[in-house]
Amino acid sequence: MTFLASAFVFTFTFLGAIVPAINIPSSGGEAPAFPAPPGYVLPWAGGEIHTLTQGEETSFTHNGQAAYAFDFDLSYETVVAARGGKVVQVRVDSNSGGCDHSFSSAANYIVVDHGDGTSGLYLHLAYNAANVKVGQVISRGEPLAISGETGLTCSDNDSGPGPHLHFQVERSDAVQYFTQSLPIAFDDIPRDDGVPESGASYVSGNYGRGKPQKIKLTPYRVPREFNPIATPADPAIIEAEHVDAPTPTETATDTVVPSETPLPLVESQLTEGPTETKTPRPTRTPTETPTDTPEPPTVAPPTDTPTPAPPTALPPTAAPATATPPPAVPSATVPDVVLTTNTIAARRAIGSDTPDPSTTPLPAASP
């Protein structure tokens, strides 16, 4: 009995000694959720220190759509999620980069949708170095990829590519991976309202789930003002491929403008078409003019015209056409001679000059 009691105590003591050593700590931090809880922390492992090499609103590459972006000096190091959400875009098939605009379309990236109309963009990642896939819901602090130097990346002396992490919070877009960046603040930066400054170094408080939070977080929930004003010193140096999107947009605009320009032209031509159709109508006016021309002949000349006997009526008709009188003269000359001869013969027979025998030749001339 004593042996059993001793064995029980030994077993209980042994278990009590080893259980704390193998016990899995309770899960700390936030669980994966979508939409993600608010707040941002620096995008590298908690306790590590990195420097901001390019901040907001610069004349180099952080202007325009990239005005509120941050470049951190992560050189082939682990990138973790600054905020949870759903992975919506992943590209890690590029292995090229350099300090030239021609590389702006060669950047690897991961886009995490936060579920509130914003997304986090992690740019310039190393080749084939993603730890997540599209559709995966992740929590803050979860490893995403390895930083690299793909795409447009410049070293300190701009002589070649320079590995770093470009991070920005942007407006969510189902197609474009690089959209308008938005101003944010980091909860693990206790000064400057949580906004990192170029050249300053910071300790990350992004420990992730299951790890104790060793750095106090200061939530910044007051939205910052959106007012990008920086302009690029060299417009040819652009941060990413999305800036090329305006080129298609401009090309499309140029394409649309010509296509729209002809349309108004065609419409104007169609509008002028009726005008030109109305222009022939004045041509109908001459048609009406001949109609008016016959009207005078209807009053007097047509009555004289059917009677070919009076040559006097022919000259008015011959007035419009000069060629008509010559044929009329010979045809009228012969009847004049016949009429004169008959008239003399009748006068001799009757002995009177009064009657006008012009009616006599008409029966003779009719046959």
PDB file of C-alpha atoms in Angstrom, residues 141-358:
ATOM      1  CA  GLY A 141       2.478  38.900 -38.375  1.00  0.00           C
ATOM      2  CA  GLU A 142       2.144  35.863 -40.624  1.00  0.00           C
ATOM      3  CA  PRO A 143       5.173  35.328 -42.923  1.00  0.00           C
ATOM      4  CA  LEU A 144       4.385  36.266 -46.507  1.00  0.00           C
ATOM      5  CA  ALA A 145       7.587  36.069 -48.541  1.00  0.00           C
ATOM      6  CA  ILE A 146      11.263  37.028 -48.790  1.00  0.00           C
ATOM      7  CA  SER A 147      12.197  40.545 -49.804  1.00  0.00           C
ATOM      8  CA  GLY A 148      14.254  41.021 -52.936  1.00  0.00           C
ATOM      9  CA  GLU A 149      15.170  43.408 -55.740  1.00  0.00           C
ATOM     10  CA  THR A 150      12.812  42.563 -58.605  1.00  0.00           C
ATOM     11  CA  GLY A 151      11.347  45.377 -60.644  1.00  0.00           C
ATOM     12  CA  LEU A 152      12.501  48.983 -60.416  1.00  0.00           C
ATOM     13  CA  THR A 153      14.960  48.956 -57.515  1.00  0.00           C
ATOM     14  CA  CYS A 154      17.923  51.280 -57.104  1.00  0.00           C
ATOM     15  CA  SER A 155      20.969  50.994 -54.883  1.00  0.00           C
ATOM     16  CA  ASP A 156      22.258  53.855 -52.768  1.00  0.00           C
ATOM     17  CA  ASN A 157      24.363  55.214 -55.626  1.00  0.00           C
ATOM     18  CA  ASP A 158      21.733  54.346 -58.278  1.00  0.00           C
ATOM     19  CA  SER A 159      24.322  52.217 -60.087  1.00  0.00           C
ATOM     20  CA  GLY A 160      22.227  49.054 -59.972  1.00  0.00           C
ATOM     21  CA  PRO A 161      19.426  47.215 -58.235  1.00  0.00           C
ATOM     22  CA  GLY A 162      19.008  47.611 -54.507  1.00  0.00           C
ATOM     23  CA  PRO A 163      17.084  45.025 -52.450  1.00  0.00           C
ATOM     24  CA  HIS A 164      14.367  46.477 -50.234  1.00  0.00           C
ATOM     25  CA  LEU A 165      10.711  46.127 -49.330  1.00  0.00           C
ATOM     26  CA  HIS A 166       8.206  48.575 -50.748  1.00  0.00           C
ATOM     27  CA  PHE A 167       5.048  48.607 -48.641  1.00  0.00           C
ATOM     28  CA  GLN A 168       1.932  50.661 -49.110  1.00  0.00           C
ATOM     29  CA  VAL A 169      -1.725  50.555 -48.156  1.00  0.00           C
ATOM     30  CA  GLU A 170      -3.825  51.244 -51.221  1.00  0.00           C
ATOM     31  CA  ARG A 171      -7.352  51.232 -52.552  1.00  0.00           C
ATOM     32  CA  SER A 172      -8.540  47.728 -53.353  1.00  0.00           C
ATOM     33  CA  ASP A 173      -8.867  46.855 -57.022  1.00  0.00           C
ATOM     34  CA  ALA A 174      -9.853  43.519 -58.534  1.00  0.00           C
ATOM     35  CA  VAL A 175      -7.511  43.954 -61.506  1.00  0.00           C
ATOM     36  CA  GLN A 176      -4.671  46.368 -60.753  1.00  0.00           C
ATOM     37  CA  TYR A 177      -2.166  45.313 -58.121  1.00  0.00           C
ATOM     38  CA  PHE A 178      -0.739  48.838 -57.761  1.00  0.00           C
ATOM     39  CA  THR A 179      -3.323  51.553 -57.104  1.00  0.00           C
ATOM     40  CA  GLN A 180      -3.524  54.864 -55.255  1.00  0.00           C
ATOM     41  CA  SER A 181      -1.664  54.642 -51.952  1.00  0.00           C
ATOM     42  CA  LEU A 182      -3.293  55.947 -48.770  1.00  0.00           C
ATOM     43  CA  PRO A 183      -1.812  57.595 -45.634  1.00  0.00           C
ATOM     44  CA  ILE A 184      -1.528  55.289 -42.598  1.00  0.00           C
ATOM     45  CA  ALA A 185       0.257  55.104 -39.240  1.00  0.00           C
ATOM     46  CA  PHE A 186       2.012  52.173 -37.522  1.00  0.00           C
ATOM     47  CA  ASP A 187       0.918  51.189 -34.019  1.00  0.00           C
ATOM     48  CA  ASP A 188       4.462  50.116 -33.054  1.00  0.00           C
ATOM     49  CA  ILE A 189       6.010  53.549 -33.761  1.00  0.00           C
ATOM     50  CA  PRO A 190       5.426  55.585 -30.591  1.00  0.00           C
ATOM     51  CA  ARG A 191       6.573  58.935 -31.987  1.00  0.00           C
ATOM     52  CA  ASP A 192       5.758  61.157 -34.970  1.00  0.00           C
ATOM     53  CA  ASP A 193       2.145  60.026 -34.822  1.00  0.00           C
ATOM     54  CA  GLY A 194       3.186  56.595 -35.999  1.00  0.00           C
ATOM     55  CA  VAL A 195       4.563  57.796 -39.347  1.00  0.00           C
ATOM     56  CA  PRO A 196       8.135  56.651 -40.105  1.00  0.00           C
ATOM     57  CA  GLU A 197      10.694  59.207 -41.221  1.00  0.00           C
ATOM     58  CA  SER A 198      13.382  58.662 -43.872  1.00  0.00           C
ATOM     59  CA  GLY A 199      16.716  57.614 -42.387  1.00  0.00           C
ATOM     60  CA  ALA A 200      15.202  56.588 -39.047  1.00  0.00           C
ATOM     61  CA  SER A 201      15.412  53.025 -37.695  1.00  0.00           C
ATOM     62  CA  TYR A 202      12.551  51.234 -35.963  1.00  0.00           C
ATOM     63  CA  VAL A 203      12.024  48.113 -33.851  1.00  0.00           C
ATOM     64  CA  SER A 204       9.094  46.060 -35.065  1.00  0.00           C
ATOM     65  CA  GLY A 205       6.353  45.107 -32.647  1.00  0.00           C
ATOM     66  CA  ASN A 206       4.902  42.600 -35.108  1.00  0.00           C
ATOM     67  CA  TYR A 207       5.301  39.365 -33.106  1.00  0.00           C
ATOM     68  CA  GLY A 208       2.347  37.529 -34.538  1.00  0.00           C
ATOM     69  CA  ARG A 209       0.121  34.896 -33.047  1.00  0.00           C
ATOM     70  CA  GLY A 210       1.289  32.739 -30.170  1.00  0.00           C
ATOM     71  CA  LYS A 211       4.095  35.085 -29.174  1.00  0.00           C
ATOM     72  CA  PRO A 212       4.171  37.568 -26.322  1.00  0.00           C
ATOM     73  CA  GLN A 213       3.841  41.199 -27.340  1.00  0.00           C
ATOM     74  CA  LYS A 214       7.092  42.699 -26.073  1.00  0.00           C
ATOM     75  CA  ILE A 215       6.560  46.174 -27.489  1.00  0.00           C
ATOM     76  CA  LYS A 216       3.652  48.317 -26.495  1.00  0.00           C
ATOM     77  CA  LEU A 217       1.361  49.228 -29.376  1.00  0.00           C
ATOM     78  CA  THR A 218      -0.180  52.668 -29.699  1.00  0.00           C
ATOM     79  CA  PRO A 219      -3.291  52.429 -31.856  1.00  0.00           C
ATOM     80  CA  TYR A 220      -3.716  55.293 -34.303  1.00  0.00           C
ATOM     81  CA  ARG A 221      -7.327  55.338 -35.426  1.00  0.00           C
ATOM     82  CA  VAL A 222      -7.627  58.945 -36.574  1.00  0.00           C
ATOM     83  CA  PRO A 223      -7.494  58.994 -40.379  1.00  0.00           C
ATOM     84  CA  ARG A 224      -4.676  61.056 -41.812  1.00  0.00           C
ATOM     85  CA  GLU A 225      -5.315  63.713 -44.415  1.00  0.00           C
ATOM     86  CA  PHE A 226      -4.990  62.622 -48.025  1.00  0.00           C
ATOM     87  CA  ASN A 227      -3.231  65.361 -49.952  1.00  0.00           C
ATOM     88  CA  PRO A 228      -0.385  64.127 -52.185  1.00  0.00           C
ATOM     89  CA  ILE A 229       1.567  67.042 -53.649  1.00  0.00           C
ATOM     90  CA  ALA A 230       5.016  65.657 -54.535  1.00  0.00           C
ATOM     91  CA  THR A 231       5.991  65.559 -58.196  1.00  0.00           C
ATOM     92  CA  PRO A 232       8.627  63.336 -59.829  1.00  0.00           C
ATOM     93  CA  ALA A 233      12.036  64.789 -60.607  1.00  0.00           C
ATOM     94  CA  ASP A 234      12.327  62.328 -63.492  1.00  0.00           C
ATOM     95  CA  PRO A 235       8.937  61.282 -64.919  1.00  0.00           C
ATOM     96  CA  ALA A 236      10.655  58.370 -66.690  1.00  0.00           C
ATOM     97  CA  ILE A 237      11.426  56.734 -63.329  1.00  0.00           C
ATOM     98  CA  ILE A 238       8.185  55.174 -62.173  1.00  0.00           C
ATOM     99  CA  GLU A 239       7.655  52.761 -59.329  1.00  0.00           C
ATOM    100  CA  ALA A 240       5.687  49.946 -60.893  1.00  0.00           C
ATOM    101  CA  GLU A 241       3.811  48.617 -63.858  1.00  0.00           C
ATOM    102  CA  HIS A 242       0.567  50.270 -62.801  1.00  0.00           C
ATOM    103  CA  VAL A 243       1.981  53.590 -63.984  1.00  0.00           C
ATOM    104  CA  ASP A 244       2.055  51.995 -67.411  1.00  0.00           C
ATOM    105  CA  ALA A 245      -1.676  51.561 -67.082  1.00  0.00           C
ATOM    106  CA  PRO A 246      -2.171  55.252 -67.917  1.00  0.00           C
ATOM    107  CA  THR A 247      -0.199  54.529 -71.089  1.00  0.00           C
ATOM    108  CA  PRO A 248      -2.855  52.096 -72.231  1.00  0.00           C
ATOM    109  CA  THR A 249      -5.363  54.564 -70.831  1.00  0.00           C
ATOM    110  CA  GLU A 250      -3.734  57.379 -72.753  1.00  0.00           C
ATOM    111  CA  THR A 251      -3.407  55.152 -75.780  1.00  0.00           C
ATOM    112  CA  ALA A 252      -6.973  54.120 -75.299  1.00  0.00           C
ATOM    113  CA  THR A 253      -7.798  57.786 -74.866  1.00  0.00           C
ATOM    114  CA  ASP A 254      -5.882  58.573 -78.008  1.00  0.00           C
ATOM    115  CA  THR A 255      -7.615  55.700 -79.694  1.00  0.00           C
ATOM    116  CA  VAL A 256     -10.944  56.843 -78.390  1.00  0.00           C
ATOM    117  CA  VAL A 257     -10.351  60.421 -79.366  1.00  0.00           C
ATOM    118  CA  PRO A 258      -9.723  59.515 -82.992  1.00  0.00           C
ATOM    119  CA  SER A 259     -12.602  57.089 -82.920  1.00  0.00           C
ATOM    120  CA  GLU A 260     -14.793  59.662 -81.302  1.00  0.00           C
ATOM    121  CA  THR A 261     -13.504  62.391 -83.556  1.00  0.00           C
ATOM    122  CA  PRO A 262     -14.551  60.571 -86.707  1.00  0.00           C
ATOM    123  CA  LEU A 263     -17.924  59.872 -85.183  1.00  0.00           C
ATOM    124  CA  PRO A 264     -18.702  63.542 -84.784  1.00  0.00           C
ATOM    125  CA  LEU A 265     -17.314  64.053 -88.256  1.00  0.00           C
ATOM    126  CA  VAL A 266     -19.517  61.351 -89.636  1.00  0.00           C
ATOM    127  CA  GLU A 267     -22.430  62.750 -87.719  1.00  0.00           C
ATOM    128  CA  SER A 268     -21.622  66.181 -89.015  1.00  0.00           C
ATOM    129  CA  GLN A 269     -21.379  64.760 -92.475  1.00  0.00           C
ATOM    130  CA  LEU A 270     -24.699  63.102 -91.958  1.00  0.00           C
ATOM    131  CA  THR A 271     -26.006  66.417 -90.783  1.00  0.00           C
ATOM    132  CA  GLU A 272     -24.484  68.129 -93.755  1.00  0.00           C
ATOM    133  CA  GLY A 273     -25.714  65.338 -95.964  1.00  0.00           C
ATOM    134  CA  PRO A 274     -29.265  66.547 -95.792  1.00  0.00           C
ATOM    135  CA  THR A 275     -27.862  69.999 -96.336  1.00  0.00           C
ATOM    136  CA  GLU A 276     -26.187  68.738 -99.472  1.00  0.00           C
ATOM    137  CA  THR A 277     -29.404  66.986-100.375  1.00  0.00           C
ATOM    138  CA  LYS A 278     -31.080  70.328 -99.989  1.00  0.00           C
ATOM    139  CA  THR A 279     -28.408  71.833-102.176  1.00  0.00           C
ATOM    140  CA  PRO A 280     -29.648  69.860-105.199  1.00  0.00           C
ATOM    141  CA  ARG A 281     -33.037  71.335-104.498  1.00  0.00           C
ATOM    142  CA  PRO A 282     -31.849  74.620-105.890  1.00  0.00           C
ATOM    143  CA  THR A 283     -31.166  72.501-108.958  1.00  0.00           C
ATOM    144  CA  ARG A 284     -34.869  71.897-108.970  1.00  0.00           C
ATOM    145  CA  THR A 285     -35.329  75.639-109.092  1.00  0.00           C
ATOM    146  CA  PRO A 286     -34.006  75.708-112.621  1.00  0.00           C
ATOM    147  CA  THR A 287     -36.536  72.971-113.248  1.00  0.00           C
ATOM    148  CA  GLU A 288     -39.148  75.338-111.963  1.00  0.00           C
ATOM    149  CA  THR A 289     -37.698  78.110-114.097  1.00  0.00           C
ATOM    150  CA  PRO A 290     -38.360  76.178-117.312  1.00  0.00           C
ATOM    151  CA  THR A 291     -41.839  75.690-115.945  1.00  0.00           C
ATOM    152  CA  ASP A 292     -42.086  79.442-115.685  1.00  0.00           C
ATOM    153  CA  THR A 293     -40.656  79.834-119.187  1.00  0.00           C
ATOM    154  CA  PRO A 294     -43.448  77.838-120.789  1.00  0.00           C
ATOM    155  CA  GLU A 295     -45.961  80.119-119.092  1.00  0.00           C
ATOM    156  CA  PRO A 296     -45.250  83.092-121.389  1.00  0.00           C
ATOM    157  CA  PRO A 297     -45.582  80.844-124.449  1.00  0.00           C
ATOM    158  CA  THR A 298     -48.871  79.626-123.032  1.00  0.00           C
ATOM    159  CA  VAL A 299     -50.242  83.149-123.071  1.00  0.00           C
ATOM    160  CA  ALA A 300     -49.374  84.275-126.572  1.00  0.00           C
ATOM    161  CA  PRO A 301     -46.626  82.384-128.338  1.00  0.00           C
ATOM    162  CA  PRO A 302     -48.205  78.944-128.113  1.00  0.00           C
ATOM    163  CA  THR A 303     -51.276  80.322-129.909  1.00  0.00           C
ATOM    164  CA  ASP A 304     -49.095  81.690-132.683  1.00  0.00           C
ATOM    165  CA  THR A 305     -46.765  78.714-132.625  1.00  0.00           C
ATOM    166  CA  PRO A 306     -49.394  76.158-133.682  1.00  0.00           C
ATOM    167  CA  THR A 307     -50.159  78.446-136.611  1.00  0.00           C
ATOM    168  CA  PRO A 308     -47.006  78.208-138.716  1.00  0.00           C
ATOM    169  CA  ALA A 309     -48.430  80.759-141.170  1.00  0.00           C
ATOM    170  CA  PRO A 310     -47.485  83.949-139.343  1.00  0.00           C
ATOM    171  CA  PRO A 311     -43.716  84.199-139.505  1.00  0.00           C
ATOM    172  CA  THR A 312     -44.008  87.162-137.190  1.00  0.00           C
ATOM    173  CA  ALA A 313     -44.598  84.831-134.228  1.00  0.00           C
ATOM    174  CA  LEU A 314     -41.496  82.813-134.989  1.00  0.00           C
ATOM    175  CA  PRO A 315     -38.967  85.551-134.159  1.00  0.00           C
ATOM    176  CA  PRO A 316     -40.115  85.679-130.500  1.00  0.00           C
ATOM    177  CA  THR A 317     -39.616  81.924-130.269  1.00  0.00           C
ATOM    178  CA  ALA A 318     -36.364  82.239-132.161  1.00  0.00           C
ATOM    179  CA  ALA A 319     -35.141  84.794-129.614  1.00  0.00           C
ATOM    180  CA  PRO A 320     -34.151  82.190-127.025  1.00  0.00           C
ATOM    181  CA  ALA A 321     -32.588  79.898-129.633  1.00  0.00           C
ATOM    182  CA  THR A 322     -30.627  81.509-132.485  1.00  0.00           C
ATOM    183  CA  ALA A 323     -30.482  78.327-134.540  1.00  0.00           C
ATOM    184  CA  THR A 324     -34.277  78.104-134.864  1.00  0.00           C
ATOM    185  CA  PRO A 325     -34.779  81.168-137.142  1.00  0.00           C
ATOM    186  CA  PRO A 326     -32.630  79.918-140.066  1.00  0.00           C
ATOM    187  CA  PRO A 327     -34.768  76.775-140.635  1.00  0.00           C
ATOM    188  CA  ALA A 328     -37.924  78.860-140.198  1.00  0.00           C
ATOM    189  CA  VAL A 329     -36.899  81.414-142.847  1.00  0.00           C
ATOM    190  CA  PRO A 330     -36.637  79.030-145.798  1.00  0.00           C
ATOM    191  CA  SER A 331     -39.832  77.177-144.838  1.00  0.00           C
ATOM    192  CA  ALA A 332     -41.697  80.435-144.499  1.00  0.00           C
ATOM    193  CA  THR A 333     -40.249  81.931-147.718  1.00  0.00           C
ATOM    194  CA  VAL A 334     -41.936  79.462-150.039  1.00  0.00           C
ATOM    195  CA  PRO A 335     -45.414  80.034-148.695  1.00  0.00           C
ATOM    196  CA  ASP A 336     -44.848  83.825-148.951  1.00  0.00           C
ATOM    197  CA  VAL A 337     -44.140  83.544-152.672  1.00  0.00           C
ATOM    198  CA  VAL A 338     -47.189  81.376-153.282  1.00  0.00           C
ATOM    199  CA  LEU A 339     -49.373  83.697-151.313  1.00  0.00           C
ATOM    200  CA  THR A 340     -48.131  86.688-153.294  1.00  0.00           C
ATOM    201  CA  THR A 341     -48.767  85.049-156.648  1.00  0.00           C
ATOM    202  CA  ASN A 342     -52.279  83.952-155.714  1.00  0.00           C
ATOM    203  CA  THR A 343     -53.062  87.361-154.385  1.00  0.00           C
ATOM    204  CA  ILE A 344     -52.072  89.064-157.672  1.00  0.00           C
ATOM    205  CA  ALA A 345     -54.088  86.573-159.684  1.00  0.00           C
ATOM    206  CA  ALA A 346     -57.121  87.056-157.513  1.00  0.00           C
ATOM    207  CA  ARG A 347     -56.876  90.804-157.713  1.00  0.00           C
ATOM    208  CA  ARG A 348     -56.706  90.725-161.454  1.00  0.00           C
ATOM    209  CA  ALA A 349     -59.726  88.477-161.642  1.00  0.00           C
ATOM    210  CA  ILE A 350     -61.825  90.289-159.101  1.00  0.00           C
ATOM    211  CA  GLY A 351     -60.400  93.748-159.475  1.00  0.00           C
ATOM    212  CA  SER A 352     -60.378  94.504-155.766  1.00  0.00           C
ATOM    213  CA  ASP A 353     -57.492  94.925-153.308  1.00  0.00           C
ATOM    214  CA  THR A 354     -59.561  94.600-150.154  1.00  0.00           C
ATOM    215  CA  PRO A 355     -59.974  90.832-149.584  1.00  0.00           C
ATOM    216  CA  ASP A 356     -57.053  88.984-148.011  1.00  0.00           C
ATOM    217  CA  PRO A 357     -56.682  85.726-149.844  1.00  0.00           C
ATOM    218  CA  SER A 358     -54.345  84.348-147.083  1.00  0.00           C
TER     219      SER A 358
END
